[in-house]
Amino acid sequence: IYTMDDGIPYAEWVAVADGKILALGMGDASYIEAKSVIDLKGKVVLPGLIDSHMHGTATGEALNAVDVAPANCVQDVIDLIAKACEKPGEEWVFASGLNIPALKEERAPYRWELDEVTNEHPVIIKNVTLHGNVFNTKGFELVDVPENLKGIVCTEDGRKTGEFASDDSAFLAAGNAAMLQPDSLLMKYIEDTVNYCTSQGLTTISALDGGLFDSTDRDVFMWINGKDKYPIHVETFFQMENAHLAKALGLPRIGGCLCLDGAGFEGTMAMREPYNDGEFPTGILYWSDERLYKFLWTSNKMGLQTAMHALGDAAIDQYLRVYEQVYHDLGLEGNPYHNRIEHFAMTHMDQIEKATKMGLILSMQPMFTYLWDNPDDDKIGHIYEDMVGRERCDMSDAFPKIIEKGGIIAGGSDSPVTLVNPLGGIHAACNNPQEIRRVSVHDAIKMFTINGAIANWQEDIKGSITVGKLADLVILDRDPYKEPESIKDFVVEKTIVEGKIVYTKEHGVIRWSMY
């Protein structure tokens, strides 16, 4: 048993009562009068795993969508969509995982190309980043995006291709498409997401929903209303700016992917220096300093935790500049409201030093560079370097430098950008293809346990196997400290939440329902 508690780092047994850790220790435990005993026969126990950044509803959609990630060219995408559109009817067809830089043509399919195979179905294909999407003509017309927004892609002769490549147009298009779906479909997405996460050894997920991906925000209220039914803990991050509404809903936090900038693949991640190519030379900053100050000041003044998306160094500059003023004006010390920067990807030492000095929690995704800065993968492993060059690529995901400065990194998947897989995230952090990013197994596990609890302002009740904390545990078939090179292949044997077994490898997830 690896506890992630520095006071008692190891144990051979743990006793659970009333949903909490009652005792733990080494050697003989016969003095504990247990009603039942689980003999793990040499298996390994960790604190329940935590995904600190994932989009719950969008993950459920991706689990039910056409996966176009394997496509190597535009025709591959069209063929995958064609198969999904064979069934008669006018239902929406959803697809996910479109990785435009990995396609031979380095472009998305045009809507008229999709029209040839989609029959009466409206179609939306979401980019792997979620910061862009493409529609067939029927879907394009139904989402009705105003023509004055950035990112509406056209051919050289001015024809709209059906692609949206900037947050302001892409998020509105995706949100309008979601708005047209029935409640029953969104509830299925939620149920499928929770079940999948439970099977992955997660006992807590940070679900960043509403705002960006459903123009009605229905999904957020569904997540909140279902809170007592889930087999695992769901911490809702409402992606909006209305601090008063968050407070009225009883939420301790606000934000999530409130995007100061966009994403790298679309060229909208905001950079100090220009990209190697692209429509937006240095990306896009979507917020003014004044708007950001008002949001951070108001939210912290009301005692709310905040979370903001900042991928590129220019967006991180903006956040740190503005928050430093808020920090000063509110007279803050440390980080009393557990404010977070989501992604914190393309960084410099001055930013790392400033962020860690103010105690900001850095919510990061180790799988990103594991996949997209991997010299052993000819298809997608070159994408980051192609975007910004080797020198700046090496600045991204600076995990060891952050840890060296005492920073707190909370690990997540950004699912469905990379599908929920905490063991894969731990593996990626300690086995990154670039040695400059690798951390110890212990630090990698902390990202998805105790640091995840800190990132949710819950380190007093979860994140480590400590007497008095919730009995949230995961049982693995192997020892990550002894086989660090194979963590991604480990099997989750059991997921335990507040002392109750909610998943076993043999029987799956316990029965429950949104309905």
Short mmCIF file of C-alpha atoms in Angstrom, two decimals:
data_model
loop_
_atom_site.label_atom_id
_atom_site.label_comp_id
_atom_site.label_asym_id
_atom_site.label_seq_id
_atom_site.Cartn_x
_atom_site.Cartn_y
_atom_site.Cartn_z
CA ILE A 1 0.00 0.00 0.00
CA TYR A 2 1.53 3.29 -1.14
CA THR A 3 -0.21 6.01 0.86
CA MET A 4 1.11 9.26 -0.68
CA ASP A 5 1.30 10.43 2.95
CA ASP A 6 4.86 11.38 3.86
CA GLY A 7 4.14 10.60 7.53
CA ILE A 8 3.39 6.93 6.80
CA PRO A 9 4.48 6.29 3.20
CA TYR A 10 3.89 2.51 3.20
CA ALA A 11 1.52 0.03 4.80
CA GLU A 12 0.66 -3.66 4.54
CA TRP A 13 -2.95 -3.35 5.65
CA VAL A 14 -5.62 -0.69 5.89
CA ALA A 15 -8.82 -0.77 7.93
CA VAL A 16 -11.94 1.03 6.76
CA ALA A 17 -15.05 1.98 8.73
CA ASP A 18 -17.97 4.28 7.89
CA GLY A 19 -16.42 5.19 4.56
CA LYS A 20 -13.15 6.46 6.06
CA ILE A 21 -9.66 5.21 6.79
CA LEU A 22 -9.76 3.88 10.36
CA ALA A 23 -6.21 2.60 10.70
CA LEU A 24 -3.27 1.31 8.69
CA GLY A 25 0.01 -0.35 9.48
CA MET A 26 2.60 -3.05 8.90
CA GLY A 27 2.63 -6.65 10.04
CA ASP A 28 -0.05 -8.14 12.28
CA ALA A 29 -3.53 -6.55 12.22
CA SER A 30 -5.36 -9.24 14.18
CA TYR A 31 -6.32 -6.76 16.91
CA ILE A 32 -8.68 -5.09 14.37
CA GLU A 33 -12.09 -6.78 14.62
CA ALA A 34 -13.07 -6.72 10.97
CA LYS A 35 -16.47 -7.79 9.63
CA SER A 36 -14.84 -8.70 6.34
CA VAL A 37 -11.32 -8.94 5.00
CA ILE A 38 -10.05 -8.59 1.43
CA ASP A 39 -6.80 -10.46 0.86
CA LEU A 40 -5.12 -8.75 -2.10
CA LYS A 41 -2.61 -11.59 -2.55
CA GLY A 42 0.29 -9.26 -3.27
CA LYS A 43 -1.61 -6.70 -5.35
CA VAL A 44 -0.87 -2.97 -4.95
CA VAL A 45 -3.08 -0.27 -3.41
CA LEU A 46 -2.90 3.45 -4.20
CA PRO A 47 -5.16 6.31 -3.14
CA GLY A 48 -8.11 6.62 -5.50
CA LEU A 49 -6.98 8.28 -8.73
CA ILE A 50 -8.11 11.79 -9.63
CA ASP A 51 -8.47 13.33 -13.09
CA SER A 52 -8.15 17.06 -12.49
CA HIS A 53 -9.19 18.23 -15.95
CA MET A 54 -11.69 16.47 -18.18
CA HIS A 55 -14.88 17.43 -19.97
CA GLY A 56 -17.57 15.08 -18.73
CA THR A 57 -20.31 15.50 -21.30
CA ALA A 58 -17.91 15.72 -24.23
CA THR A 59 -16.22 12.53 -23.02
CA GLY A 60 -19.54 10.71 -23.08
CA GLU A 61 -20.17 12.05 -26.56
CA ALA A 62 -16.76 10.80 -27.72
CA LEU A 63 -17.41 7.36 -26.23
CA ASN A 64 -20.49 7.16 -28.47
CA ALA A 65 -19.06 8.96 -31.51
CA VAL A 66 -17.32 7.92 -34.70
CA ASP A 67 -13.59 7.89 -33.94
CA VAL A 68 -11.72 9.45 -36.86
CA ALA A 69 -8.35 9.58 -35.06
CA PRO A 70 -6.99 6.61 -37.09
CA ALA A 71 -7.49 8.52 -40.37
CA ASN A 72 -4.38 9.22 -42.44
CA CYS A 73 -6.05 11.34 -45.11
CA VAL A 74 -9.29 13.19 -45.87
CA GLN A 75 -10.75 10.18 -47.70
CA ASP A 76 -10.22 8.03 -44.60
CA VAL A 77 -12.32 10.51 -42.60
CA ILE A 78 -15.05 10.51 -45.24
CA ASP A 79 -15.12 6.72 -45.34
CA LEU A 80 -15.55 6.49 -41.56
CA ILE A 81 -18.37 9.05 -41.65
CA ALA A 82 -20.03 7.25 -44.58
CA LYS A 83 -20.31 4.04 -42.59
CA ALA A 84 -22.00 5.86 -39.69
CA CYS A 85 -24.47 7.51 -42.07
CA GLU A 86 -25.66 4.29 -43.73
CA LYS A 87 -28.57 3.95 -41.31
CA PRO A 88 -31.69 5.79 -42.62
CA GLY A 89 -32.91 8.83 -40.70
CA GLU A 90 -32.07 12.42 -39.86
CA GLU A 91 -30.32 11.96 -36.52
CA TRP A 92 -27.10 13.85 -35.89
CA VAL A 93 -23.90 11.92 -36.45
CA PHE A 94 -21.10 12.91 -34.08
CA ALA A 95 -17.44 12.22 -34.75
CA SER A 96 -14.37 13.03 -32.70
CA GLY A 97 -10.59 12.89 -32.79
CA LEU A 98 -9.99 14.80 -36.04
CA ASN A 99 -6.24 15.48 -36.08
CA ILE A 100 -5.75 17.78 -39.05
CA PRO A 101 -1.91 18.01 -38.83
CA ALA A 102 -1.78 14.21 -39.06
CA LEU A 103 -3.74 14.06 -42.33
CA LYS A 104 -1.83 13.87 -45.61
CA GLU A 105 -3.60 16.97 -46.95
CA GLU A 106 -3.24 18.87 -43.64
CA ARG A 107 -6.81 20.12 -43.98
CA ALA A 108 -10.25 19.09 -42.81
CA PRO A 109 -12.80 17.54 -45.17
CA TYR A 110 -14.94 20.09 -46.99
CA ARG A 111 -18.67 20.07 -46.28
CA TRP A 112 -19.50 19.20 -49.91
CA GLU A 113 -17.18 16.19 -49.70
CA LEU A 114 -19.08 15.03 -46.62
CA ASP A 115 -22.43 15.72 -48.30
CA GLU A 116 -21.74 12.96 -50.81
CA VAL A 117 -21.91 10.27 -48.09
CA THR A 118 -24.03 11.69 -45.26
CA ASN A 119 -27.53 11.29 -46.76
CA GLU A 120 -30.08 13.15 -44.56
CA HIS A 121 -27.89 13.20 -41.45
CA PRO A 122 -26.43 16.44 -40.09
CA VAL A 123 -22.80 15.77 -39.15
CA ILE A 124 -20.29 17.37 -36.79
CA ILE A 125 -16.66 16.23 -36.60
CA LYS A 126 -14.75 17.64 -33.63
CA ASN A 127 -11.03 18.29 -33.73
CA VAL A 128 -8.94 16.31 -31.25
CA THR A 129 -8.32 19.59 -29.37
CA LEU A 130 -12.06 20.49 -29.22
CA HIS A 131 -11.01 23.97 -30.38
CA GLY A 132 -12.21 23.39 -33.94
CA ASN A 133 -14.81 21.36 -35.84
CA VAL A 134 -16.22 20.70 -39.28
CA PHE A 135 -19.80 20.12 -40.48
CA ASN A 136 -21.53 18.82 -43.54
CA THR A 137 -23.85 21.34 -45.21
CA LYS A 138 -26.95 20.31 -43.27
CA GLY A 139 -25.17 20.55 -39.94
CA PHE A 140 -23.49 23.82 -40.96
CA GLU A 141 -26.87 25.40 -41.71
CA LEU A 142 -28.49 24.12 -38.52
CA VAL A 143 -25.87 25.58 -36.16
CA ASP A 144 -26.28 29.02 -37.81
CA VAL A 145 -23.01 30.70 -36.79
CA PRO A 146 -22.85 34.49 -37.49
CA GLU A 147 -20.58 35.34 -40.40
CA ASN A 148 -18.60 38.00 -38.51
CA LEU A 149 -16.84 35.57 -36.15
CA LYS A 150 -13.20 34.52 -36.46
CA GLY A 151 -12.28 31.10 -37.75
CA ILE A 152 -14.94 30.51 -40.40
CA VAL A 153 -12.76 28.75 -42.95
CA CYS A 154 -13.21 29.50 -46.66
CA THR A 155 -11.57 28.35 -49.87
CA GLU A 156 -9.55 30.82 -51.93
CA ASP A 157 -12.67 31.65 -53.96
CA GLY A 158 -14.67 32.42 -50.79
CA ARG A 159 -16.71 29.21 -50.35
CA LYS A 160 -17.34 28.29 -46.70
CA THR A 161 -15.84 24.85 -46.19
CA GLY A 162 -17.92 23.94 -43.12
CA GLU A 163 -14.91 24.23 -40.80
CA PHE A 164 -14.65 26.47 -37.74
CA ALA A 165 -11.06 27.00 -36.58
CA SER A 166 -11.26 29.58 -33.78
CA ASP A 167 -12.80 29.33 -30.32
CA ASP A 168 -15.43 32.01 -30.87
CA SER A 169 -16.93 30.27 -33.93
CA ALA A 170 -16.08 26.62 -33.08
CA PHE A 171 -17.45 26.72 -29.53
CA LEU A 172 -20.65 28.42 -30.64
CA ALA A 173 -21.12 25.86 -33.42
CA ALA A 174 -20.55 22.92 -31.05
CA GLY A 175 -22.78 24.50 -28.41
CA ASN A 176 -25.59 25.05 -30.89
CA ALA A 177 -25.32 21.46 -32.11
CA ALA A 178 -25.54 20.20 -28.53
CA MET A 179 -28.55 22.44 -27.88
CA LEU A 180 -30.45 20.51 -30.56
CA GLN A 181 -29.98 17.15 -28.78
CA PRO A 182 -32.58 15.61 -26.41
CA ASP A 183 -32.03 15.47 -22.66
CA SER A 184 -31.98 11.69 -22.80
CA LEU A 185 -28.86 11.73 -24.99
CA LEU A 186 -26.97 14.04 -22.64
CA MET A 187 -27.95 11.85 -19.69
CA LYS A 188 -26.58 8.83 -21.53
CA TYR A 189 -23.32 10.69 -22.11
CA ILE A 190 -23.04 11.44 -18.40
CA GLU A 191 -23.77 7.85 -17.42
CA ASP A 192 -21.27 6.45 -19.92
CA THR A 193 -18.58 8.88 -18.77
CA VAL A 194 -18.99 8.01 -15.10
CA ASN A 195 -18.95 4.27 -15.80
CA TYR A 196 -15.85 4.54 -17.95
CA CYS A 197 -14.01 6.65 -15.36
CA THR A 198 -14.91 4.20 -12.60
CA SER A 199 -13.40 1.37 -14.65
CA GLN A 200 -10.15 3.35 -14.96
CA GLY A 201 -9.54 3.49 -11.21
CA LEU A 202 -10.77 7.05 -10.84
CA THR A 203 -12.54 7.89 -7.61
CA THR A 204 -12.81 11.63 -8.35
CA ILE A 205 -13.20 13.50 -11.61
CA SER A 206 -13.13 17.24 -12.17
CA ALA A 207 -15.85 17.67 -14.79
CA LEU A 208 -15.41 20.93 -16.70
CA ASP A 209 -18.75 21.42 -18.43
CA GLY A 210 -21.32 23.90 -19.66
CA GLY A 211 -20.47 27.14 -21.38
CA LEU A 212 -18.28 25.96 -24.22
CA PHE A 213 -20.05 22.83 -25.36
CA ASP A 214 -23.79 23.34 -24.78
CA SER A 215 -25.37 26.73 -25.35
CA THR A 216 -28.11 25.89 -22.81
CA ASP A 217 -25.78 24.73 -19.99
CA ARG A 218 -28.23 21.84 -19.45
CA ASP A 219 -25.44 19.36 -18.91
CA VAL A 220 -24.04 21.22 -15.89
CA PHE A 221 -27.37 21.08 -14.09
CA MET A 222 -27.70 17.39 -14.97
CA TRP A 223 -24.25 16.75 -13.50
CA ILE A 224 -25.13 18.66 -10.33
CA ASN A 225 -28.56 17.04 -9.92
CA GLY A 226 -27.12 13.54 -10.35
CA LYS A 227 -24.40 14.04 -7.74
CA ASP A 228 -25.87 11.62 -5.17
CA LYS A 229 -26.24 8.81 -7.71
CA TYR A 230 -22.71 8.50 -9.06
CA PRO A 231 -20.48 5.66 -7.86
CA ILE A 232 -17.55 8.11 -7.80
CA HIS A 233 -17.06 11.73 -6.74
CA VAL A 234 -17.80 14.33 -9.43
CA GLU A 235 -16.53 17.86 -8.83
CA THR A 236 -18.34 20.25 -11.17
CA PHE A 237 -16.50 23.14 -12.79
CA PHE A 238 -19.11 25.42 -14.37
CA GLN A 239 -17.45 27.11 -17.36
CA MET A 240 -19.05 30.53 -17.00
CA GLU A 241 -18.22 33.99 -15.62
CA ASN A 242 -21.22 34.48 -13.32
CA ALA A 243 -19.75 34.14 -9.83
CA HIS A 244 -23.08 34.97 -8.22
CA LEU A 245 -24.77 32.02 -9.94
CA ALA A 246 -21.95 29.66 -8.93
CA LYS A 247 -22.34 30.80 -5.33
CA ALA A 248 -26.13 30.37 -5.48
CA LEU A 249 -25.66 26.82 -6.78
CA GLY A 250 -23.47 26.03 -3.80
CA LEU A 251 -20.39 25.47 -5.94
CA PRO A 252 -17.03 26.24 -4.29
CA ARG A 253 -15.49 27.12 -7.66
CA ILE A 254 -16.03 28.63 -11.07
CA GLY A 255 -14.38 28.25 -14.46
CA GLY A 256 -12.52 25.46 -16.15
CA CYS A 257 -11.74 26.01 -19.80
CA LEU A 258 -12.52 29.69 -19.71
CA CYS A 259 -10.10 30.20 -22.54
CA LEU A 260 -7.62 33.05 -22.47
CA ASP A 261 -6.23 31.56 -25.69
CA GLY A 262 -6.99 28.69 -28.04
CA ALA A 263 -5.04 25.58 -29.01
CA GLY A 264 -1.82 24.83 -30.83
CA PHE A 265 -3.12 22.66 -33.65
CA GLU A 266 -5.49 25.42 -34.78
CA GLY A 267 -2.77 28.06 -34.38
CA THR A 268 -4.82 29.98 -31.77
CA MET A 269 -2.64 29.25 -28.71
CA ALA A 270 -1.28 32.70 -27.82
CA MET A 271 2.50 32.93 -28.19
CA ARG A 272 5.18 35.55 -27.45
CA GLU A 273 6.84 34.70 -30.77
CA PRO A 274 5.17 33.68 -34.06
CA TYR A 275 4.36 30.11 -35.04
CA ASN A 276 6.31 28.54 -37.89
CA ASP A 277 3.20 29.15 -40.04
CA GLY A 278 -0.55 29.65 -39.71
CA GLU A 279 -3.37 32.15 -40.17
CA PHE A 280 -2.84 33.80 -36.76
CA PRO A 281 0.93 34.51 -36.47
CA THR A 282 1.05 34.58 -32.66
CA GLY A 283 -2.32 32.99 -31.91
CA ILE A 284 -5.26 34.76 -30.25
CA LEU A 285 -5.90 36.25 -26.82
CA TYR A 286 -9.66 36.12 -26.31
CA TRP A 287 -9.93 38.15 -23.07
CA SER A 288 -8.95 41.72 -22.25
CA ASP A 289 -6.98 42.42 -19.06
CA GLU A 290 -9.98 44.34 -17.72
CA ARG A 291 -12.40 41.44 -18.21
CA LEU A 292 -9.95 38.98 -16.65
CA TYR A 293 -9.31 41.24 -13.64
CA LYS A 294 -13.04 41.67 -12.99
CA PHE A 295 -13.63 37.92 -13.16
CA LEU A 296 -10.72 36.93 -10.90
CA TRP A 297 -11.29 39.75 -8.39
CA THR A 298 -15.03 39.14 -8.09
CA SER A 299 -14.72 35.36 -7.82
CA ASN A 300 -11.97 35.44 -5.19
CA LYS A 301 -13.71 38.22 -3.28
CA MET A 302 -16.70 35.87 -3.03
CA GLY A 303 -14.44 33.05 -1.82
CA LEU A 304 -14.61 30.99 -5.02
CA GLN A 305 -11.78 28.97 -6.52
CA THR A 306 -11.07 29.92 -10.14
CA ALA A 307 -9.74 27.90 -13.07
CA MET A 308 -8.60 29.47 -16.35
CA HIS A 309 -7.29 27.94 -19.58
CA ALA A 310 -3.88 29.34 -20.61
CA LEU A 311 -1.83 27.20 -22.99
CA GLY A 312 0.66 29.52 -24.65
CA ASP A 313 3.32 31.71 -23.04
CA ALA A 314 1.52 34.93 -24.03
CA ALA A 315 -1.70 33.75 -22.37
CA ILE A 316 0.24 32.69 -19.28
CA ASP A 317 1.88 36.15 -19.25
CA GLN A 318 -1.57 37.76 -19.29
CA TYR A 319 -2.91 35.56 -16.50
CA LEU A 320 0.10 36.12 -14.23
CA ARG A 321 0.15 39.86 -14.90
CA VAL A 322 -3.50 40.30 -14.05
CA TYR A 323 -3.62 37.85 -11.16
CA GLU A 324 -0.60 39.49 -9.59
CA GLN A 325 -2.65 42.71 -9.41
CA VAL A 326 -5.67 40.85 -7.98
CA TYR A 327 -3.36 39.10 -5.53
CA HIS A 328 -2.06 42.48 -4.38
CA ASP A 329 -5.43 44.27 -4.31
CA LEU A 330 -7.11 41.54 -2.24
CA GLY A 331 -4.11 41.24 0.07
CA LEU A 332 -3.77 37.52 -0.54
CA GLU A 333 -1.04 35.34 0.93
CA GLY A 334 -0.28 31.94 -0.51
CA ASN A 335 -3.21 30.66 -2.57
CA PRO A 336 -6.13 30.56 -0.11
CA TYR A 337 -8.76 29.92 -2.79
CA HIS A 338 -6.72 27.25 -4.63
CA ASN A 339 -6.73 29.16 -7.92
CA ARG A 340 -5.63 27.11 -10.92
CA ILE A 341 -4.11 27.60 -14.35
CA GLU A 342 -5.31 24.94 -16.76
CA HIS A 343 -2.64 23.50 -19.11
CA PHE A 344 0.28 25.90 -18.40
CA ALA A 345 1.90 24.28 -21.40
CA MET A 346 4.39 26.56 -23.20
CA THR A 347 6.34 28.20 -20.39
CA HIS A 348 9.50 30.06 -19.35
CA MET A 349 11.39 29.95 -16.05
CA ASP A 350 10.20 33.43 -15.07
CA GLN A 351 6.59 32.23 -15.39
CA ILE A 352 7.26 29.05 -13.42
CA GLU A 353 8.92 31.05 -10.64
CA LYS A 354 6.11 33.60 -10.47
CA ALA A 355 3.32 30.99 -10.54
CA THR A 356 4.90 28.80 -7.86
CA LYS A 357 5.72 31.81 -5.67
CA MET A 358 2.01 32.71 -5.60
CA GLY A 359 1.10 29.08 -4.94
CA LEU A 360 -0.96 28.68 -8.10
CA ILE A 361 -2.02 25.12 -8.88
CA LEU A 362 -0.96 24.02 -12.35
CA SER A 363 -3.45 21.62 -13.92
CA MET A 364 -1.53 19.84 -16.68
CA GLN A 365 -1.89 16.89 -19.06
CA PRO A 366 1.22 14.68 -19.37
CA MET A 367 -0.22 12.72 -22.28
CA PHE A 368 -0.03 15.74 -24.63
CA THR A 369 3.72 15.80 -25.17
CA TYR A 370 3.94 12.04 -24.72
CA LEU A 371 1.89 11.77 -27.93
CA TRP A 372 2.74 14.90 -29.90
CA ASP A 373 6.45 15.33 -29.16
CA ASN A 374 7.51 11.74 -29.69
CA PRO A 375 10.33 11.11 -32.21
CA ASP A 376 9.36 7.42 -32.36
CA ASP A 377 5.91 8.19 -33.80
CA ASP A 378 6.10 9.19 -37.46
CA LYS A 379 2.40 10.05 -37.72
CA ILE A 380 1.71 12.46 -34.82
CA GLY A 381 4.92 12.63 -32.81
CA HIS A 382 6.26 15.63 -34.75
CA ILE A 383 3.28 17.96 -34.43
CA TYR A 384 4.54 20.18 -31.59
CA GLU A 385 8.00 20.60 -33.11
CA ASP A 386 6.50 21.47 -36.50
CA MET A 387 4.39 24.17 -34.85
CA VAL A 388 7.01 26.00 -32.83
CA GLY A 389 10.45 24.45 -33.43
CA ARG A 390 12.66 22.36 -31.16
CA GLU A 391 13.77 25.07 -28.73
CA ARG A 392 10.23 26.19 -27.84
CA CYS A 393 8.98 22.62 -27.93
CA ASP A 394 11.42 21.78 -25.15
CA MET A 395 9.82 24.53 -23.03
CA SER A 396 6.44 22.79 -23.01
CA ASP A 397 5.31 20.60 -20.11
CA ALA A 398 8.27 21.57 -17.95
CA PHE A 399 7.31 19.12 -15.18
CA PRO A 400 10.76 18.69 -13.55
CA LYS A 401 11.40 22.44 -13.43
CA ILE A 402 8.01 23.09 -11.83
CA ILE A 403 8.55 20.38 -9.22
CA GLU A 404 12.06 21.67 -8.52
CA LYS A 405 10.57 25.09 -7.71
CA GLY A 406 8.02 23.52 -5.38
CA GLY A 407 5.06 23.83 -7.74
CA ILE A 408 1.94 21.69 -7.52
CA ILE A 409 1.07 19.84 -10.74
CA ALA A 410 -2.37 18.25 -10.89
CA GLY A 411 -2.65 15.60 -13.59
CA GLY A 412 -5.52 15.29 -16.02
CA SER A 413 -6.46 14.00 -19.45
CA ASP A 414 -8.45 16.90 -20.92
CA SER A 415 -10.70 14.07 -22.09
CA PRO A 416 -11.81 13.61 -24.80
CA VAL A 417 -8.69 15.40 -26.14
CA THR A 418 -6.94 12.32 -24.78
CA LEU A 419 -9.43 9.80 -23.45
CA VAL A 420 -9.59 9.38 -19.67
CA ASN A 421 -6.67 7.14 -18.62
CA PRO A 422 -4.97 8.08 -15.33
CA LEU A 423 -2.52 5.17 -15.48
CA GLY A 424 -1.58 6.35 -18.96
CA GLY A 425 -1.06 9.86 -17.57
CA ILE A 426 1.19 8.57 -14.79
CA HIS A 427 3.11 6.51 -17.34
CA ALA A 428 3.49 9.56 -19.63
CA ALA A 429 4.88 11.72 -16.81
CA CYS A 430 7.67 9.32 -15.89
CA ASN A 431 8.30 7.86 -19.37
CA ASN A 432 8.08 10.93 -21.59
CA PRO A 433 9.90 10.38 -24.90
CA GLN A 434 11.95 13.50 -24.12
CA GLU A 435 14.14 12.99 -21.06
CA ILE A 436 13.93 16.70 -20.23
CA ARG A 437 10.31 16.17 -19.10
CA ARG A 438 10.57 12.95 -17.11
CA VAL A 439 9.76 12.91 -13.40
CA SER A 440 10.01 10.19 -10.77
CA VAL A 441 7.29 7.56 -10.43
CA HIS A 442 6.43 9.04 -7.04
CA ASP A 443 5.96 12.55 -8.42
CA ALA A 444 3.93 11.17 -11.32
CA ILE A 445 1.57 9.33 -8.96
CA LYS A 446 1.23 12.45 -6.81
CA MET A 447 -0.09 14.34 -9.85
CA PHE A 448 -3.09 11.98 -9.98
CA THR A 449 -3.65 11.55 -6.22
CA ILE A 450 -2.77 14.08 -3.52
CA ASN A 451 -2.08 16.92 -5.97
CA GLY A 452 -5.45 16.26 -7.59
CA ALA A 453 -7.07 16.61 -4.18
CA ILE A 454 -5.25 19.91 -3.59
CA ALA A 455 -6.40 21.11 -7.01
CA ASN A 456 -10.00 20.47 -5.95
CA TRP A 457 -9.52 22.17 -2.56
CA GLN A 458 -10.08 18.80 -0.87
CA GLU A 459 -6.68 17.72 0.40
CA ASP A 460 -8.10 17.45 3.93
CA ILE A 461 -10.47 14.62 2.94
CA LYS A 462 -8.87 12.72 0.05
CA GLY A 463 -5.76 12.21 -2.08
CA SER A 464 -3.79 10.05 0.35
CA ILE A 465 -4.40 6.96 2.46
CA THR A 466 -4.44 8.76 5.78
CA VAL A 467 -6.41 8.02 8.94
CA GLY A 468 -9.60 10.09 8.89
CA LYS A 469 -9.68 10.65 5.12
CA LEU A 470 -12.23 9.07 2.79
CA ALA A 471 -11.52 5.44 1.97
CA ASP A 472 -11.05 6.08 -1.77
CA LEU A 473 -8.70 3.40 -3.08
CA VAL A 474 -7.61 1.72 -6.29
CA ILE A 475 -6.15 -1.78 -6.48
CA LEU A 476 -3.69 -2.51 -9.29
CA ASP A 477 -2.33 -5.79 -10.55
CA ARG A 478 1.30 -4.62 -10.41
CA ASP A 479 3.67 -2.27 -8.61
CA PRO A 480 4.42 1.02 -10.42
CA TYR A 481 7.62 1.52 -8.44
CA LYS A 482 8.96 -1.85 -9.59
CA GLU A 483 7.71 -1.72 -13.21
CA PRO A 484 7.63 1.99 -14.11
CA GLU A 485 8.21 1.31 -17.79
CA SER A 486 4.92 -0.66 -18.01
CA ILE A 487 2.44 1.44 -16.03
CA LYS A 488 0.27 2.11 -19.07
CA ASP A 489 -0.36 -1.64 -19.32
CA PHE A 490 -1.38 -2.13 -15.67
CA VAL A 491 -4.86 -3.47 -14.92
CA VAL A 492 -7.29 -1.88 -12.46
CA GLU A 493 -8.47 -4.77 -10.27
CA LYS A 494 -10.88 -2.81 -8.05
CA THR A 495 -12.08 0.76 -7.53
CA ILE A 496 -13.24 1.56 -4.00
CA VAL A 497 -15.09 4.76 -3.04
CA GLU A 498 -15.74 5.56 0.62
CA GLY A 499 -15.09 1.94 1.47
CA LYS A 500 -17.51 0.52 -1.11
CA ILE A 501 -16.32 -1.56 -4.05
CA VAL A 502 -17.76 0.22 -7.11
CA TYR A 503 -15.82 -1.63 -9.82
CA THR A 504 -14.11 -4.98 -10.18
CA LYS A 505 -12.27 -6.36 -13.17
CA GLU A 506 -14.48 -9.45 -13.10
CA HIS A 507 -17.90 -7.80 -12.78
CA GLY A 508 -17.48 -4.24 -14.07
CA VAL A 509 -19.18 -1.17 -12.56
CA ILE A 510 -21.93 -1.55 -9.98
CA ARG A 511 -25.42 -0.92 -11.36
CA TRP A 512 -26.73 2.63 -11.16
CA SER A 513 -28.62 4.96 -13.47
CA MET A 514 -29.25 8.62 -14.17
CA TYR A 515 -32.95 7.82 -14.67
#
